[in-house]
Short mmCIF file of C-alpha atoms in Angstrom, two decimals:
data_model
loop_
_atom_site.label_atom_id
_atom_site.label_comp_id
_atom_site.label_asym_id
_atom_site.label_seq_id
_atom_site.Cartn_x
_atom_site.Cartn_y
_atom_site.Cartn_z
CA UNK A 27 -30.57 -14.31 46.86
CA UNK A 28 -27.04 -14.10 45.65
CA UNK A 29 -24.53 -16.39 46.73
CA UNK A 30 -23.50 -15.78 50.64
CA UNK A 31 -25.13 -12.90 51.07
CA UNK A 32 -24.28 -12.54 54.82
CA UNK A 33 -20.38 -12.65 54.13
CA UNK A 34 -21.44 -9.70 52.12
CA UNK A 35 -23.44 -8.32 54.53
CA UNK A 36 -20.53 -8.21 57.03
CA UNK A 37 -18.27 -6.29 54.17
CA UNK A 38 -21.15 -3.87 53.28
CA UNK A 39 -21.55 -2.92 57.56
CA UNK A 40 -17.59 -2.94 57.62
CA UNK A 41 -17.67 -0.42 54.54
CA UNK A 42 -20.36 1.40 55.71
CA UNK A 43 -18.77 2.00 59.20
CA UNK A 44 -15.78 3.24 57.60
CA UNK A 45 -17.40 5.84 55.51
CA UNK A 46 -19.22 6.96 58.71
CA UNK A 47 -15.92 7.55 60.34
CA UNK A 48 -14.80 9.23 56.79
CA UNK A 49 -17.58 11.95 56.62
CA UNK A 50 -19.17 12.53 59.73
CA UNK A 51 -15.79 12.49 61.98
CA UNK A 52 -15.70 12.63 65.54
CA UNK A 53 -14.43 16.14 66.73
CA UNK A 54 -11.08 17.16 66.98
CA UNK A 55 -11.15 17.75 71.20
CA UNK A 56 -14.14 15.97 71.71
CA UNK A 57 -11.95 13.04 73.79
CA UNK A 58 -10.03 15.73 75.30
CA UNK A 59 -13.04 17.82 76.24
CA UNK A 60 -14.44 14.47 77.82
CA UNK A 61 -11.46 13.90 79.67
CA UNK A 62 -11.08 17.09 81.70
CA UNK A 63 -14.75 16.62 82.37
CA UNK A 64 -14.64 12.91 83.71
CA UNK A 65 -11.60 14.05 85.38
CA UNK A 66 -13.13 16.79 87.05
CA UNK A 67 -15.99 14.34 88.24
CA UNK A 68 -13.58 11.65 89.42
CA UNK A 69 -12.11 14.05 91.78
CA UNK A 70 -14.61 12.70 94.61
CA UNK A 71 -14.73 16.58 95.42
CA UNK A 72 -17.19 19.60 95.27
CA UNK A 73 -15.71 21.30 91.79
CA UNK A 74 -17.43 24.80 91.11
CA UNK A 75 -17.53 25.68 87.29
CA UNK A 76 -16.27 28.90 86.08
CA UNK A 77 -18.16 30.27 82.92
CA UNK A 78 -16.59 32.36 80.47
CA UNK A 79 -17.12 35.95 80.51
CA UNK A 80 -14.97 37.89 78.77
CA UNK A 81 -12.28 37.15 75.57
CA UNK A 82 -9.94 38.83 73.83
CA UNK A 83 -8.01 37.42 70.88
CA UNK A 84 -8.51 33.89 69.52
CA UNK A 85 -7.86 31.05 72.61
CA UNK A 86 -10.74 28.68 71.38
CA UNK A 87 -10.50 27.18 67.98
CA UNK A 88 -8.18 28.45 65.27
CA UNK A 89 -5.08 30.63 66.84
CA UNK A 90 -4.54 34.52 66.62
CA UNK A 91 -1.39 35.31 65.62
CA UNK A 92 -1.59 38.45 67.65
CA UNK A 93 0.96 38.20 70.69
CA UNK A 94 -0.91 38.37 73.58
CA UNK A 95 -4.64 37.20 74.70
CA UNK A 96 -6.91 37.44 77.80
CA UNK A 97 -10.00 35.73 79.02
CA UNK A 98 -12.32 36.22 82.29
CA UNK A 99 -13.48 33.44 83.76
CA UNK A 100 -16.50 33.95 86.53
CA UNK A 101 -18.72 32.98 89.16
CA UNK A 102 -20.99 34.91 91.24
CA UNK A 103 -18.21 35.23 93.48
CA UNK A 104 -14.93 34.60 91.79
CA UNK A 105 -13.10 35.98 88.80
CA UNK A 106 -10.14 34.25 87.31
CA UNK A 107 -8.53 36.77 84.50
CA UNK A 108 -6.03 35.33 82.77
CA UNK A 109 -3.03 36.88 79.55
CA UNK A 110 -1.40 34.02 77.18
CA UNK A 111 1.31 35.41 75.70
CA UNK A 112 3.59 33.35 73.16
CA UNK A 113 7.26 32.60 74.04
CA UNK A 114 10.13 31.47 71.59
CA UNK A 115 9.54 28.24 69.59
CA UNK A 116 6.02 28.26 69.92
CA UNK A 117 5.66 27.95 73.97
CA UNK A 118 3.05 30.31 75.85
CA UNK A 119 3.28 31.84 79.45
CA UNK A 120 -0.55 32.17 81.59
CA UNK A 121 -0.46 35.40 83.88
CA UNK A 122 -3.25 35.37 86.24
CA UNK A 123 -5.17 37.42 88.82
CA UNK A 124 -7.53 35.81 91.08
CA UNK A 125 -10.46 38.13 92.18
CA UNK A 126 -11.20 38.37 95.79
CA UNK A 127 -7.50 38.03 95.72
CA UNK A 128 -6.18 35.57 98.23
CA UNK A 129 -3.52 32.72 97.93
CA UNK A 130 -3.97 29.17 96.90
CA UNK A 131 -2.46 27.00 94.44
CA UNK A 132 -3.28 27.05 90.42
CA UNK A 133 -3.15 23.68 88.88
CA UNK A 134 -3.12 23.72 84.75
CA UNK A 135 -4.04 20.43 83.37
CA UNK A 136 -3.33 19.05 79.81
CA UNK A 137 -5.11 16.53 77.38
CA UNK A 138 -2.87 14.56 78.02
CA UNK A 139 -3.12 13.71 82.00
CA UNK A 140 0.08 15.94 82.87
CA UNK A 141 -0.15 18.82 84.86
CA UNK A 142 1.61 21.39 85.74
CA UNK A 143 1.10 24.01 89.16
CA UNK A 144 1.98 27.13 90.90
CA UNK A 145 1.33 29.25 93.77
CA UNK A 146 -1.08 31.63 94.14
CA UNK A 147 0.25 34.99 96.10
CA UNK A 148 -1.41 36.95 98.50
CA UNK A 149 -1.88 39.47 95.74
CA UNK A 150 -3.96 36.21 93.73
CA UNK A 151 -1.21 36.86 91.17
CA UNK A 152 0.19 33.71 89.69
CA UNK A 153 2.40 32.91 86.95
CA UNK A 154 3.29 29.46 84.63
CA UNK A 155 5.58 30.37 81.82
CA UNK A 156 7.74 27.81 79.25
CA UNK A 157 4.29 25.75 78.28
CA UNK A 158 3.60 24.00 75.54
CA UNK A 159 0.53 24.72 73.40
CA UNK A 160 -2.70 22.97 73.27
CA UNK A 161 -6.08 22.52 74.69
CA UNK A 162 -5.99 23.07 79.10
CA UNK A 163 -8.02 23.01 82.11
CA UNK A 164 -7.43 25.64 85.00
CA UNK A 165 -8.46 24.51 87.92
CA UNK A 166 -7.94 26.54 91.49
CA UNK A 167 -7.40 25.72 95.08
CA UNK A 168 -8.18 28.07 97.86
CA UNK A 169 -8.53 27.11 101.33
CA UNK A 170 -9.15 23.27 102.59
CA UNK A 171 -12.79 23.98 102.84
CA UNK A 172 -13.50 26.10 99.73
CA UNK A 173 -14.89 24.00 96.75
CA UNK A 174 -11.96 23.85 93.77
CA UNK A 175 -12.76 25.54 90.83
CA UNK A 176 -12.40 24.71 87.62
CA UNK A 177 -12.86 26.91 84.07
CA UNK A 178 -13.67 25.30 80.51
CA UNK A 179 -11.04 23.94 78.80
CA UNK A 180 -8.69 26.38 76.78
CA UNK A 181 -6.83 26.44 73.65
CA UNK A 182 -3.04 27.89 74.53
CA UNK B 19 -10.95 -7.73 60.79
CA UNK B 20 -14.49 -8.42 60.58
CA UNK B 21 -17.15 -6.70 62.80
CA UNK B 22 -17.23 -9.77 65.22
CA UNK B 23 -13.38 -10.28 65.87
CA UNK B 24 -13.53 -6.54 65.78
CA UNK B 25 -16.26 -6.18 68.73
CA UNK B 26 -14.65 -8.97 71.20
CA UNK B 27 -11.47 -7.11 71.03
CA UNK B 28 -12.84 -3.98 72.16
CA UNK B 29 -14.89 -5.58 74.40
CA UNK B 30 -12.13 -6.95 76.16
CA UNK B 31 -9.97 -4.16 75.69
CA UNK B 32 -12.94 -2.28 77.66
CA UNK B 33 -13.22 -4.32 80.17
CA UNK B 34 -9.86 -4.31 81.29
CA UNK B 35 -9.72 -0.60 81.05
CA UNK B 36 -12.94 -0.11 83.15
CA UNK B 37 -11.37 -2.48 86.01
CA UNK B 38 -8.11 -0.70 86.30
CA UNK B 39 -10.29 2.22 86.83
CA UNK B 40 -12.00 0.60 88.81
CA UNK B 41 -8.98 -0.20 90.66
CA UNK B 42 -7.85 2.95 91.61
CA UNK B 43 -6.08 3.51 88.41
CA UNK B 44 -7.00 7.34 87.24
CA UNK B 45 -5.24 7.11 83.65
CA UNK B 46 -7.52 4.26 82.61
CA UNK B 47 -10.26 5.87 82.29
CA UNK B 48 -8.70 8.48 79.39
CA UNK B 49 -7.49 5.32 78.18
CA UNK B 50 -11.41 4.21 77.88
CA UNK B 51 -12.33 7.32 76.82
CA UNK B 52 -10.34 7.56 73.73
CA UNK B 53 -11.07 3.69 72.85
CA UNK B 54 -14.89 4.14 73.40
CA UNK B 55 -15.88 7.95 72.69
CA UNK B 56 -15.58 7.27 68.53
CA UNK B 57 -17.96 4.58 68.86
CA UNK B 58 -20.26 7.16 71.10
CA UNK B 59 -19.84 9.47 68.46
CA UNK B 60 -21.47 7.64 65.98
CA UNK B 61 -24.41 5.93 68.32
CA UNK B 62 -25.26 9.43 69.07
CA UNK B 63 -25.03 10.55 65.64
CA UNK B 64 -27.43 7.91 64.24
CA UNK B 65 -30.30 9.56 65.67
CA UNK B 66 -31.22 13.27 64.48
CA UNK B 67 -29.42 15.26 66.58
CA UNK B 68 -26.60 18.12 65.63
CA UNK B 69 -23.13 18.01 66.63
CA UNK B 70 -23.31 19.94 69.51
CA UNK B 71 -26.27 17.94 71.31
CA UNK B 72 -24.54 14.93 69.84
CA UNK B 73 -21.28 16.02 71.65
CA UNK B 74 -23.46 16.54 75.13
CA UNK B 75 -25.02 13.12 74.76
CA UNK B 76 -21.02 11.61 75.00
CA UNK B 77 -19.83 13.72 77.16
CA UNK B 78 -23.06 13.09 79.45
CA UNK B 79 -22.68 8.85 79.34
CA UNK B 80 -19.37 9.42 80.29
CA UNK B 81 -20.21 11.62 83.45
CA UNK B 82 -23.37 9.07 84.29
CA UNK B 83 -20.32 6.59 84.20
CA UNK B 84 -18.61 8.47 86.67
CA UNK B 85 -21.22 8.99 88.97
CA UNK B 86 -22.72 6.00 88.93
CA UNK B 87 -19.86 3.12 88.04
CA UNK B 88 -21.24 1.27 91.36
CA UNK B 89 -24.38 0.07 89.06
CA UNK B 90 -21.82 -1.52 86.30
CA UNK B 91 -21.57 -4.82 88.12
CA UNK B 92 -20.37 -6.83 85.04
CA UNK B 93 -17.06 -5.01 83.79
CA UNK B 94 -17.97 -7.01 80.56
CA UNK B 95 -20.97 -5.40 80.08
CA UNK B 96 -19.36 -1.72 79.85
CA UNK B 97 -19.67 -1.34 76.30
CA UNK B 98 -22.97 -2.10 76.25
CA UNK B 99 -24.07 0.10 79.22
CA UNK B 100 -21.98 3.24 77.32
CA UNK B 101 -23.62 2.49 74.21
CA UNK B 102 -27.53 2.17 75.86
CA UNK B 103 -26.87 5.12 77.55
CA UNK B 104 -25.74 7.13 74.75
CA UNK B 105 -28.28 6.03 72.42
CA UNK B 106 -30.85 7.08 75.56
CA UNK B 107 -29.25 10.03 75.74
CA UNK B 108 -29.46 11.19 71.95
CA UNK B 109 -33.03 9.44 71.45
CA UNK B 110 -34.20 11.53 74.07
CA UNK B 111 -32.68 14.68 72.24
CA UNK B 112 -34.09 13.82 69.35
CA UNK B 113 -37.79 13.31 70.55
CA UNK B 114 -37.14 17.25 72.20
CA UNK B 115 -36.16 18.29 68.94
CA UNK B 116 -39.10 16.61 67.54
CA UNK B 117 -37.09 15.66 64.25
CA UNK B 118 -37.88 11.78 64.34
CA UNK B 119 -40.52 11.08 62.57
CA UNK B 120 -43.64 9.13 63.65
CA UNK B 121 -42.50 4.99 64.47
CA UNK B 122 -45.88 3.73 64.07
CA UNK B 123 -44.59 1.91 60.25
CA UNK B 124 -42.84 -0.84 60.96
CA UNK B 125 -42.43 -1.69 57.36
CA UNK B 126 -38.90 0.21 56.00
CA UNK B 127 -40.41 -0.61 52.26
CA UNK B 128 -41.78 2.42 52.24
CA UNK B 129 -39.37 4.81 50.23
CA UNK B 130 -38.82 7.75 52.01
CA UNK B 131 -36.72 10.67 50.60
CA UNK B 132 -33.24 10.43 52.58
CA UNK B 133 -33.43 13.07 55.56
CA UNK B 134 -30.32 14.46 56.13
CA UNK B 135 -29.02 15.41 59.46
CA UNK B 136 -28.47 18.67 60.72
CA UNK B 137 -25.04 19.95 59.34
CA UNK B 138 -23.71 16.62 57.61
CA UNK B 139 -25.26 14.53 54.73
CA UNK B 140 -24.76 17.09 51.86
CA UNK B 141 -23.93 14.94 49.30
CA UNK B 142 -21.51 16.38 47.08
CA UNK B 143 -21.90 14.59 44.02
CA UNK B 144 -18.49 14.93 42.69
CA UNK B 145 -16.78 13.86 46.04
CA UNK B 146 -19.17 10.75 46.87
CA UNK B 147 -18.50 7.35 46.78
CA UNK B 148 -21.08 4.98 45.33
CA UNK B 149 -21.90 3.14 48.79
CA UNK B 150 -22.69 7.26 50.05
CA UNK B 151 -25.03 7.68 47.51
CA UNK B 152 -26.93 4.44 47.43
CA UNK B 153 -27.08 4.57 51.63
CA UNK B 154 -28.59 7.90 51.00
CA UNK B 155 -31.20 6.84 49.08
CA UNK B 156 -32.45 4.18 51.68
CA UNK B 157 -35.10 5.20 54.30
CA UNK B 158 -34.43 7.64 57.34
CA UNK B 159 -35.02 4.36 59.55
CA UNK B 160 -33.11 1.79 57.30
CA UNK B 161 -29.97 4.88 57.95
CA UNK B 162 -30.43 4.86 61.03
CA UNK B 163 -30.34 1.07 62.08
CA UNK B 164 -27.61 0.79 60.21
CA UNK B 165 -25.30 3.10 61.53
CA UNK B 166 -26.27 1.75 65.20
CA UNK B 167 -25.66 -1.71 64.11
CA UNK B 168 -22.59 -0.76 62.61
CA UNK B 169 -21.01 1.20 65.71
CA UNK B 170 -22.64 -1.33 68.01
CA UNK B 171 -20.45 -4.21 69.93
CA UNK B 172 -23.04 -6.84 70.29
CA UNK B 173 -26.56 -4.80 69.47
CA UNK B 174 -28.88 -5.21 72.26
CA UNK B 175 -32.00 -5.39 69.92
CA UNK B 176 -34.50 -4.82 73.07
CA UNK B 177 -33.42 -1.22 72.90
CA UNK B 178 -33.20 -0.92 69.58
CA UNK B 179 -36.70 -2.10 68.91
CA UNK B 180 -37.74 0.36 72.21
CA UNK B 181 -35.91 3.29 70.29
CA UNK B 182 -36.96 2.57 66.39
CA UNK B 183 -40.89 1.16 67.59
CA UNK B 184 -39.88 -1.83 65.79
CA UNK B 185 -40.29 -5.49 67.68
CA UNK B 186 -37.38 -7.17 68.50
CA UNK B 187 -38.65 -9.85 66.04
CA UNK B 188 -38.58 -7.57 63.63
CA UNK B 189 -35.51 -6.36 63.54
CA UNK B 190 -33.35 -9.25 62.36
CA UNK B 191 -35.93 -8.90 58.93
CA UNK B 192 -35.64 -5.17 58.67
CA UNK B 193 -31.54 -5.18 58.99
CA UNK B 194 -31.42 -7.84 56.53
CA UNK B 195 -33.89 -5.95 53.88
CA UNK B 196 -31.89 -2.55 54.30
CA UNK B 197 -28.42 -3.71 53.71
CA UNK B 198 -29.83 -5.87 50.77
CA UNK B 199 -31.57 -3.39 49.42
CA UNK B 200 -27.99 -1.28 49.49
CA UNK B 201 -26.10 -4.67 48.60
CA UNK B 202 -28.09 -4.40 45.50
CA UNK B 203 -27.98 -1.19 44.58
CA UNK B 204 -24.40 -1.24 44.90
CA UNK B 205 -24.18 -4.14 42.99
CA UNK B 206 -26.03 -2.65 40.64
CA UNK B 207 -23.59 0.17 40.02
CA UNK B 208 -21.15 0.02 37.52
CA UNK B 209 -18.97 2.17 39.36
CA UNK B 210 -19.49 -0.30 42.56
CA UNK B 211 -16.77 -2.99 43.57
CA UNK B 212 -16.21 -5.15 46.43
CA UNK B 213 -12.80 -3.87 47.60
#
């Protein structure tokens, strides 16, 4: 034994906890992936999860440059399509058509807690333009007594 | 900051958090999230799982959380009860995976090869510090206790010695032969300093 090996000790776990951090990093939107998720439980509701069906362009992960992208989001049931399309100084507009079509409200949620929403027409058209980039929920309100639905998190 | 000032400050931190939440106040619990989910991280990382199932085993303590916050009587206690539940949650994904080896040796002496873990651990030789390299060559188990010991606020060694099939008597011993087994190597090391 060295002298004080347990002050040591404490410097070596410190160290070693640091380089953990350094090369085995927790990732990128893992916190914001958690949050939309423990937000979604929290909601003391029924929340039916949309998969993802169909994708063109780049909206997960590392951006497309090309103009325009769309994505299909499903259940049995339900389709939500939706077009990003980029707008000056790097903000995106979200056209969407709700399939059965029918009105409701869309609410599009950020990382960050803020939220922004829009009506749903009888057409299930709906439209949020001027957004900022970055990784969103879309989450849909029908009727009182239909479930809300929610899809996976998306890269704008 | 050393790793005791360090834990009591998140504890409280946590606390606090969880019983604003608890309050009725929705924002608190990103708040907790972002404080607590890079500790997660690394619980679940400790055992041999890959970065997705690693991800699932956060993102699933969080939703257990959420469904079942009634059962967290002691606001205190909710870094502990994330960090059991995580650890449950990857140890379980582990023993699916079938990756961890056998915990009937209790003795960490034994020098096994360093077992990386899916995805990370390539040590690139040029790029890695001395304290990498020496914690690379200690055993899969001496790794492993380590990284949960250093990610942990106040180790609860009853699950630790459930998880690792070493007795909670045991435990104390084996912690203090891994790190000095690292202490000297790195001391060792010419290249090694204290800073």
């Amino acid at each position: 034994m060295t002298i004080d090996p347990s002050a040591e000790e404490a410097v070596l776990l410190d160290q070693l906890r640091a380089m953990w951090a350094r090369r085995d990093p927790v990732p990128v939107d893992l916190v914001d992936r958690v949050m939309f998720a423990v937000w979604l439980e929290d909601l003391d509701t029924e929340v039916e999860m949309l998969t993802m069906t169909a994708q063109s362009g780049d909206l997960v992960g590392v951006r497309a440059t090309q103009t325009a992208r769309t994505v299909t989001f499903s259940t049995d049931d339900l389709s939500i399509l939706i077009t990003v399309s980029d707008r000056p100084e790097g903000r995106r507009r979200v056209d969407g058509w709700v399939t059965p079509q029918g009105s409701g409200e869309v609410t599009l949620r950020r990382s960050d807690g803020t939220s922004v929403t829009a009506p749903v027409d009888a057409d299930g058209r709906f439209a949020l333009d001027d957004l900022s980039p970055g990784l969103v929920q879309i989450v849909l309100r029908r009727g009182d007594a239909d479930p809300l639905v929610a899809a996976p998190p998306i890269e704008l | 900051m050393t790793a005791s000032t360090r834990g009591t400050a998140l504890t409280d931190r946590a606390r606090d958090l969880f019983l604003a939440w608890s309050d009725g106040d929705a924002r608190a619990l990103d708040d907790l999230v972002k404080l607590l989910t890079p500790m997660l991280w690394h619980l679940a990382r400790s055992y041999r799982v890959d970065h997705s199932e690693a991800e699932d085993a956060v993102q699933n303590t969080w939703l257990a959380l959420v469904r079942h916050r009634g059962s967290v009587h002691d606001a205190q206690a909710i870094v502990r009860w994330l960090s059991v539940t995580v650890r449950r949650e990857a140890a379980r994904q582990a023993q699916r995976n079938q990756r961890m080896a056998p915990v009937e040796d209790a003795e960490v002496d034994a020098h096994l090869p360093p077992v990386d873990g899916p995805e990370v651990m390539v040590i690139d030789l040029a790029d890695s510090s001395v304290l990498w390299r020496h914690t690379a060559e200690l055993s899969e188990r001496c790794q492993h206790l380590l990284r949960v010991l250093a990610f942990s606020d106040r180790p609860d060694y009853r699950h630790i010695s459930d998880e690792l099939g070493i007795p909670v008597g045991s435990i104390g011993p084996t912690r203090g032969r891994c790190l000095d087994k690292l202490r000297r190597a790195c001391v060792a090391d010419p290249e090694w300093s204290w800073s």
